[in-house]
Amino acid sequence: MFNKIMMHQTEYLGYAAGIITTLAFLPQAVRIFRTRRTRDISLLWALSMNIGIILWLLYGIVKNDMPIIAANSITLCLLIIILYYKVRYR
Amino acid sequence: MFNKIMMHQTEYLGYAAGIITTLAFLPQAVRIFRTRRTRDISLLWALSMNIGIILWLLYGIVKNDMPIIAANSITLCLLIIILYYKVRYR
């Protein structure tokens, strides 16, 4: 019973972390979309984030860790948009 | 034996993901440090990433997940630098 509550709390913590770090990329994507400016964004950052988040997604799938899977799926979508704009409007 | 190999491979995948998404923030921090320009960086992104990564770190500690702990500790350091420059040179 206690373990089950602990597990739930840990899951909630993971979901909270995932929701915040995922939604964080939304204002960044919106800013780039509106300004069409990406000069201060590092191309190497955008590129390696895309690769890294794909690996985190695979890690979540292998460990069957839902907070990691959910967070990284959405983050990946937003990072693809950011990378696209970075490459288009350098 | 097979399970142990599988576990190791999963750990390696997690470490690879962690190393890439952690090192990704290095060229971004270096770029900001050199140019002193942060206009295209979203303040809301920098702020919520700092909060979110602190939560991921706690999640890693509670689940005793070393790749998550290691990756998020270093990412947090780089994000604190990025947030500092964003607030100083908006």
PDB file of C-alpha atoms in Angstrom:
ATOM      1  CA  MET A   1       0.000   0.000   0.000  1.00  0.00           C
ATOM      2  CA  PHE A   2       2.737   2.426   1.029  1.00  0.00           C
ATOM      3  CA  ASN A   3       4.860   1.281  -1.913  1.00  0.00           C
ATOM      4  CA  LYS A   4       1.936   1.826  -4.251  1.00  0.00           C
ATOM      5  CA  ILE A   5       1.447   5.404  -2.999  1.00  0.00           C
ATOM      6  CA  MET A   6       5.207   6.033  -3.327  1.00  0.00           C
ATOM      7  CA  MET A   7       5.159   4.694  -6.879  1.00  0.00           C
ATOM      8  CA  HIS A   8       2.225   6.928  -7.759  1.00  0.00           C
ATOM      9  CA  GLN A   9       3.992   9.977  -6.312  1.00  0.00           C
ATOM     10  CA  THR A  10       7.139   9.152  -8.290  1.00  0.00           C
ATOM     11  CA  GLU A  11       5.059   8.807 -11.456  1.00  0.00           C
ATOM     12  CA  TYR A  12       3.458  12.205 -10.760  1.00  0.00           C
ATOM     13  CA  LEU A  13       6.914  13.731 -10.262  1.00  0.00           C
ATOM     14  CA  GLY A  14       8.022  12.270 -13.586  1.00  0.00           C
ATOM     15  CA  TYR A  15       4.907  13.551 -15.330  1.00  0.00           C
ATOM     16  CA  ALA A  16       5.339  17.033 -13.774  1.00  0.00           C
ATOM     17  CA  ALA A  17       8.985  17.105 -14.926  1.00  0.00           C
ATOM     18  CA  GLY A  18       7.981  15.842 -18.370  1.00  0.00           C
ATOM     19  CA  ILE A  19       5.117  18.327 -18.778  1.00  0.00           C
ATOM     20  CA  ILE A  20       7.301  21.305 -17.779  1.00  0.00           C
ATOM     21  CA  THR A  21      10.370  20.426 -19.903  1.00  0.00           C
ATOM     22  CA  THR A  22       8.053  19.563 -22.804  1.00  0.00           C
ATOM     23  CA  LEU A  23       5.908  22.715 -22.632  1.00  0.00           C
ATOM     24  CA  ALA A  24       9.154  24.732 -22.251  1.00  0.00           C
ATOM     25  CA  PHE A  25       9.850  24.190 -25.961  1.00  0.00           C
ATOM     26  CA  LEU A  26       6.460  25.616 -26.955  1.00  0.00           C
ATOM     27  CA  PRO A  27       7.268  29.333 -26.259  1.00  0.00           C
ATOM     28  CA  GLN A  28      10.652  28.807 -27.972  1.00  0.00           C
ATOM     29  CA  ALA A  29       9.011  27.321 -31.070  1.00  0.00           C
ATOM     30  CA  VAL A  30       6.329  30.069 -31.067  1.00  0.00           C
ATOM     31  CA  ARG A  31       8.990  32.795 -30.722  1.00  0.00           C
ATOM     32  CA  ILE A  32      10.949  31.446 -33.700  1.00  0.00           C
ATOM     33  CA  PHE A  33       7.745  30.997 -35.720  1.00  0.00           C
ATOM     34  CA  ARG A  34       6.706  34.622 -35.088  1.00  0.00           C
ATOM     35  CA  THR A  35      10.069  36.360 -35.429  1.00  0.00           C
ATOM     36  CA  ARG A  36      11.567  34.065 -38.088  1.00  0.00           C
ATOM     37  CA  ARG A  37      14.834  34.737 -36.234  1.00  0.00           C
ATOM     38  CA  THR A  38      17.121  31.937 -35.038  1.00  0.00           C
ATOM     39  CA  ARG A  39      20.530  33.646 -34.966  1.00  0.00           C
ATOM     40  CA  ASP A  40      21.079  33.244 -31.215  1.00  0.00           C
ATOM     41  CA  ILE A  41      20.042  29.584 -31.341  1.00  0.00           C
ATOM     42  CA  SER A  42      22.956  27.157 -31.773  1.00  0.00           C
ATOM     43  CA  LEU A  43      22.531  24.822 -34.784  1.00  0.00           C
ATOM     44  CA  LEU A  44      24.615  22.207 -32.972  1.00  0.00           C
ATOM     45  CA  TRP A  45      22.222  22.473 -29.992  1.00  0.00           C
ATOM     46  CA  ALA A  46      19.131  22.006 -32.196  1.00  0.00           C
ATOM     47  CA  LEU A  47      20.707  19.114 -34.098  1.00  0.00           C
ATOM     48  CA  SER A  48      22.046  17.211 -31.104  1.00  0.00           C
ATOM     49  CA  MET A  49      18.826  17.782 -29.125  1.00  0.00           C
ATOM     50  CA  ASN A  50      16.860  16.090 -31.913  1.00  0.00           C
ATOM     51  CA  ILE A  51      19.229  13.094 -31.924  1.00  0.00           C
ATOM     52  CA  GLY A  52      19.366  12.919 -28.122  1.00  0.00           C
ATOM     53  CA  ILE A  53      15.598  13.111 -27.640  1.00  0.00           C
ATOM     54  CA  ILE A  54      15.138  10.242 -30.139  1.00  0.00           C
ATOM     55  CA  LEU A  55      17.504   8.167 -27.940  1.00  0.00           C
ATOM     56  CA  TRP A  56      15.614   9.188 -24.731  1.00  0.00           C
ATOM     57  CA  LEU A  57      12.405   8.078 -26.455  1.00  0.00           C
ATOM     58  CA  LEU A  58      13.944   4.663 -27.243  1.00  0.00           C
ATOM     59  CA  TYR A  59      15.208   4.444 -23.633  1.00  0.00           C
ATOM     60  CA  GLY A  60      11.684   5.124 -22.356  1.00  0.00           C
ATOM     61  CA  ILE A  61      10.235   2.489 -24.697  1.00  0.00           C
ATOM     62  CA  VAL A  62      12.781  -0.164 -23.629  1.00  0.00           C
ATOM     63  CA  LYS A  63      12.245   0.600 -19.907  1.00  0.00           C
ATOM     64  CA  ASN A  64       8.486   0.933 -20.481  1.00  0.00           C
ATOM     65  CA  ASP A  65       8.639   4.279 -18.644  1.00  0.00           C
ATOM     66  CA  MET A  66       5.527   6.233 -19.609  1.00  0.00           C
ATOM     67  CA  PRO A  67       6.559   9.718 -18.346  1.00  0.00           C
ATOM     68  CA  ILE A  68       9.769   9.472 -20.407  1.00  0.00           C
ATOM     69  CA  ILE A  69       7.913   8.212 -23.512  1.00  0.00           C
ATOM     70  CA  ALA A  70       5.157  10.856 -23.336  1.00  0.00           C
ATOM     71  CA  ALA A  71       7.471  13.799 -22.617  1.00  0.00           C
ATOM     72  CA  ASN A  72      10.025  12.973 -25.288  1.00  0.00           C
ATOM     73  CA  SER A  73       7.454  12.311 -28.048  1.00  0.00           C
ATOM     74  CA  ILE A  74       6.052  15.839 -27.774  1.00  0.00           C
ATOM     75  CA  THR A  75       9.482  17.446 -27.200  1.00  0.00           C
ATOM     76  CA  LEU A  76      10.703  15.765 -30.393  1.00  0.00           C
ATOM     77  CA  CYS A  77       7.845  17.294 -32.428  1.00  0.00           C
ATOM     78  CA  LEU A  78       8.678  20.803 -31.152  1.00  0.00           C
ATOM     79  CA  LEU A  79      12.425  20.289 -31.691  1.00  0.00           C
ATOM     80  CA  ILE A  80      11.852  19.190 -35.304  1.00  0.00           C
ATOM     81  CA  ILE A  81      10.016  22.522 -35.868  1.00  0.00           C
ATOM     82  CA  ILE A  82      12.850  24.493 -34.178  1.00  0.00           C
ATOM     83  CA  LEU A  83      15.525  22.690 -36.236  1.00  0.00           C
ATOM     84  CA  TYR A  84      13.545  23.288 -39.452  1.00  0.00           C
ATOM     85  CA  TYR A  85      13.380  27.047 -38.778  1.00  0.00           C
ATOM     86  CA  LYS A  86      17.042  27.134 -37.712  1.00  0.00           C
ATOM     87  CA  VAL A  87      18.104  25.551 -40.994  1.00  0.00           C
ATOM     88  CA  ARG A  88      15.722  27.718 -43.038  1.00  0.00           C
ATOM     89  CA  TYR A  89      16.387  31.082 -41.321  1.00  0.00           C
ATOM     90  CA  ARG A  90      19.954  30.862 -40.033  1.00  0.00           C
TER      91      ARG A  90
ATOM     92  CA  MET B   1      22.523 -13.667 -18.122  1.00  0.00           C
ATOM     93  CA  PHE B   2      20.446 -12.472 -21.085  1.00  0.00           C
ATOM     94  CA  ASN B   3      18.536 -10.118 -18.775  1.00  0.00           C
ATOM     95  CA  LYS B   4      21.814  -8.736 -17.451  1.00  0.00           C
ATOM     96  CA  ILE B   5      23.066  -8.024 -20.991  1.00  0.00           C
ATOM     97  CA  MET B   6      19.711  -6.414 -21.866  1.00  0.00           C
ATOM     98  CA  MET B   7      19.900  -4.257 -18.715  1.00  0.00           C
ATOM     99  CA  HIS B   8      23.415  -3.144 -19.608  1.00  0.00           C
ATOM    100  CA  GLN B   9      22.354  -2.241 -23.146  1.00  0.00           C
ATOM    101  CA  THR B  10      19.439  -0.206 -21.802  1.00  0.00           C
ATOM    102  CA  GLU B  11      21.780   1.606 -19.398  1.00  0.00           C
ATOM    103  CA  TYR B  12      24.129   2.371 -22.305  1.00  0.00           C
ATOM    104  CA  LEU B  13      21.193   3.717 -24.341  1.00  0.00           C
ATOM    105  CA  GLY B  14      20.228   5.939 -21.413  1.00  0.00           C
ATOM    106  CA  TYR B  15      23.796   7.166 -20.990  1.00  0.00           C
ATOM    107  CA  ALA B  16      24.111   7.852 -24.753  1.00  0.00           C
ATOM    108  CA  ALA B  17      20.834   9.825 -24.674  1.00  0.00           C
ATOM    109  CA  GLY B  18      21.946  11.664 -21.553  1.00  0.00           C
ATOM    110  CA  ILE B  19      25.402  12.502 -22.898  1.00  0.00           C
ATOM    111  CA  ILE B  20      24.003  13.859 -26.191  1.00  0.00           C
ATOM    112  CA  THR B  21      21.160  15.959 -24.705  1.00  0.00           C
ATOM    113  CA  THR B  22      23.548  17.210 -22.008  1.00  0.00           C
ATOM    114  CA  LEU B  23      26.420  18.117 -24.338  1.00  0.00           C
ATOM    115  CA  ALA B  24      23.833  19.763 -26.646  1.00  0.00           C
ATOM    116  CA  PHE B  25      23.546  22.658 -24.181  1.00  0.00           C
ATOM    117  CA  LEU B  26      27.310  23.274 -24.283  1.00  0.00           C
ATOM    118  CA  PRO B  27      27.468  24.895 -27.778  1.00  0.00           C
ATOM    119  CA  GLN B  28      24.347  26.923 -26.872  1.00  0.00           C
ATOM    120  CA  ALA B  29      25.952  28.199 -23.651  1.00  0.00           C
ATOM    121  CA  VAL B  30      29.254  28.897 -25.476  1.00  0.00           C
ATOM    122  CA  ARG B  31      27.419  30.786 -28.237  1.00  0.00           C
ATOM    123  CA  ILE B  32      25.620  33.003 -25.725  1.00  0.00           C
ATOM    124  CA  PHE B  33      28.855  33.513 -23.748  1.00  0.00           C
ATOM    125  CA  ARG B  34      30.742  34.625 -26.869  1.00  0.00           C
ATOM    126  CA  THR B  35      28.066  36.758 -28.572  1.00  0.00           C
ATOM    127  CA  ARG B  36      26.392  38.077 -25.386  1.00  0.00           C
ATOM    128  CA  ARG B  37      23.204  37.833 -27.476  1.00  0.00           C
ATOM    129  CA  THR B  38      20.091  36.028 -26.246  1.00  0.00           C
ATOM    130  CA  ARG B  39      17.307  37.814 -28.150  1.00  0.00           C
ATOM    131  CA  ASP B  40      16.128  34.732 -30.070  1.00  0.00           C
ATOM    132  CA  ILE B  41      16.133  32.616 -26.896  1.00  0.00           C
ATOM    133  CA  SER B  42      12.758  32.491 -25.127  1.00  0.00           C
ATOM    134  CA  LEU B  43      12.948  33.574 -21.453  1.00  0.00           C
ATOM    135  CA  LEU B  44       9.994  31.314 -20.698  1.00  0.00           C
ATOM    136  CA  TRP B  45      11.912  28.408 -22.258  1.00  0.00           C
ATOM    137  CA  ALA B  46      15.037  29.076 -20.182  1.00  0.00           C
ATOM    138  CA  LEU B  47      13.018  29.531 -16.995  1.00  0.00           C
ATOM    139  CA  SER B  48      10.788  26.479 -17.370  1.00  0.00           C
ATOM    140  CA  MET B  49      13.714  24.302 -18.503  1.00  0.00           C
ATOM    141  CA  ASN B  50      15.532  25.126 -15.242  1.00  0.00           C
ATOM    142  CA  ILE B  51      12.460  24.213 -13.174  1.00  0.00           C
ATOM    143  CA  GLY B  52      11.725  21.097 -15.239  1.00  0.00           C
ATOM    144  CA  ILE B  53      15.293  19.774 -15.121  1.00  0.00           C
ATOM    145  CA  ILE B  54      15.300  20.158 -11.302  1.00  0.00           C
ATOM    146  CA  LEU B  55      12.173  17.943 -11.241  1.00  0.00           C
ATOM    147  CA  TRP B  56      13.780  15.384 -13.630  1.00  0.00           C
ATOM    148  CA  LEU B  57      16.774  15.304 -11.279  1.00  0.00           C
ATOM    149  CA  LEU B  58      14.482  14.573  -8.292  1.00  0.00           C
ATOM    150  CA  TYR B  59      12.705  11.902 -10.382  1.00  0.00           C
ATOM    151  CA  GLY B  60      16.052  10.259 -11.153  1.00  0.00           C
ATOM    152  CA  ILE B  61      17.046  10.351  -7.477  1.00  0.00           C
ATOM    153  CA  VAL B  62      13.735   8.801  -6.318  1.00  0.00           C
ATOM    154  CA  LYS B  63      13.911   6.059  -9.000  1.00  0.00           C
ATOM    155  CA  ASN B  64      17.671   5.652  -8.388  1.00  0.00           C
ATOM    156  CA  ASP B  65      18.177   5.981 -12.162  1.00  0.00           C
ATOM    157  CA  MET B  66      21.815   6.936 -12.715  1.00  0.00           C
ATOM    158  CA  PRO B  67      21.608   8.024 -16.412  1.00  0.00           C
ATOM    159  CA  ILE B  68      18.789  10.441 -15.483  1.00  0.00           C
ATOM    160  CA  ILE B  69      20.660  11.766 -12.424  1.00  0.00           C
ATOM    161  CA  ALA B  70      23.973  12.254 -14.254  1.00  0.00           C
ATOM    162  CA  ALA B  71      22.484  13.853 -17.374  1.00  0.00           C
ATOM    163  CA  ASN B  72      20.208  16.275 -15.546  1.00  0.00           C
ATOM    164  CA  SER B  73      22.869  17.438 -13.061  1.00  0.00           C
ATOM    165  CA  ILE B  74      25.143  18.691 -15.849  1.00  0.00           C
ATOM    166  CA  THR B  75      22.230  20.013 -17.980  1.00  0.00           C
ATOM    167  CA  LEU B  76      21.072  22.037 -14.967  1.00  0.00           C
ATOM    168  CA  CYS B  77      24.505  23.692 -14.620  1.00  0.00           C
ATOM    169  CA  LEU B  78      24.493  24.734 -18.295  1.00  0.00           C
ATOM    170  CA  LEU B  79      20.863  25.923 -18.103  1.00  0.00           C
ATOM    171  CA  ILE B  80      21.640  28.103 -15.069  1.00  0.00           C
ATOM    172  CA  ILE B  81      24.376  29.806 -17.160  1.00  0.00           C
ATOM    173  CA  ILE B  82      21.985  30.257 -20.129  1.00  0.00           C
ATOM    174  CA  LEU B  83      19.246  31.700 -17.880  1.00  0.00           C
ATOM    175  CA  TYR B  84      21.757  34.057 -16.231  1.00  0.00           C
ATOM    176  CA  TYR B  85      22.846  35.440 -19.622  1.00  0.00           C
ATOM    177  CA  LYS B  86      19.244  35.628 -20.834  1.00  0.00           C
ATOM    178  CA  VAL B  87      18.253  37.741 -17.816  1.00  0.00           C
ATOM    179  CA  ARG B  88      21.423  39.877 -18.039  1.00  0.00           C
ATOM    180  CA  TYR B  89      21.470  40.439 -21.831  1.00  0.00           C
ATOM    181  CA  ARG B  90      17.839  40.258 -22.914  1.00  0.00           C
TER     182      ARG B  90
END
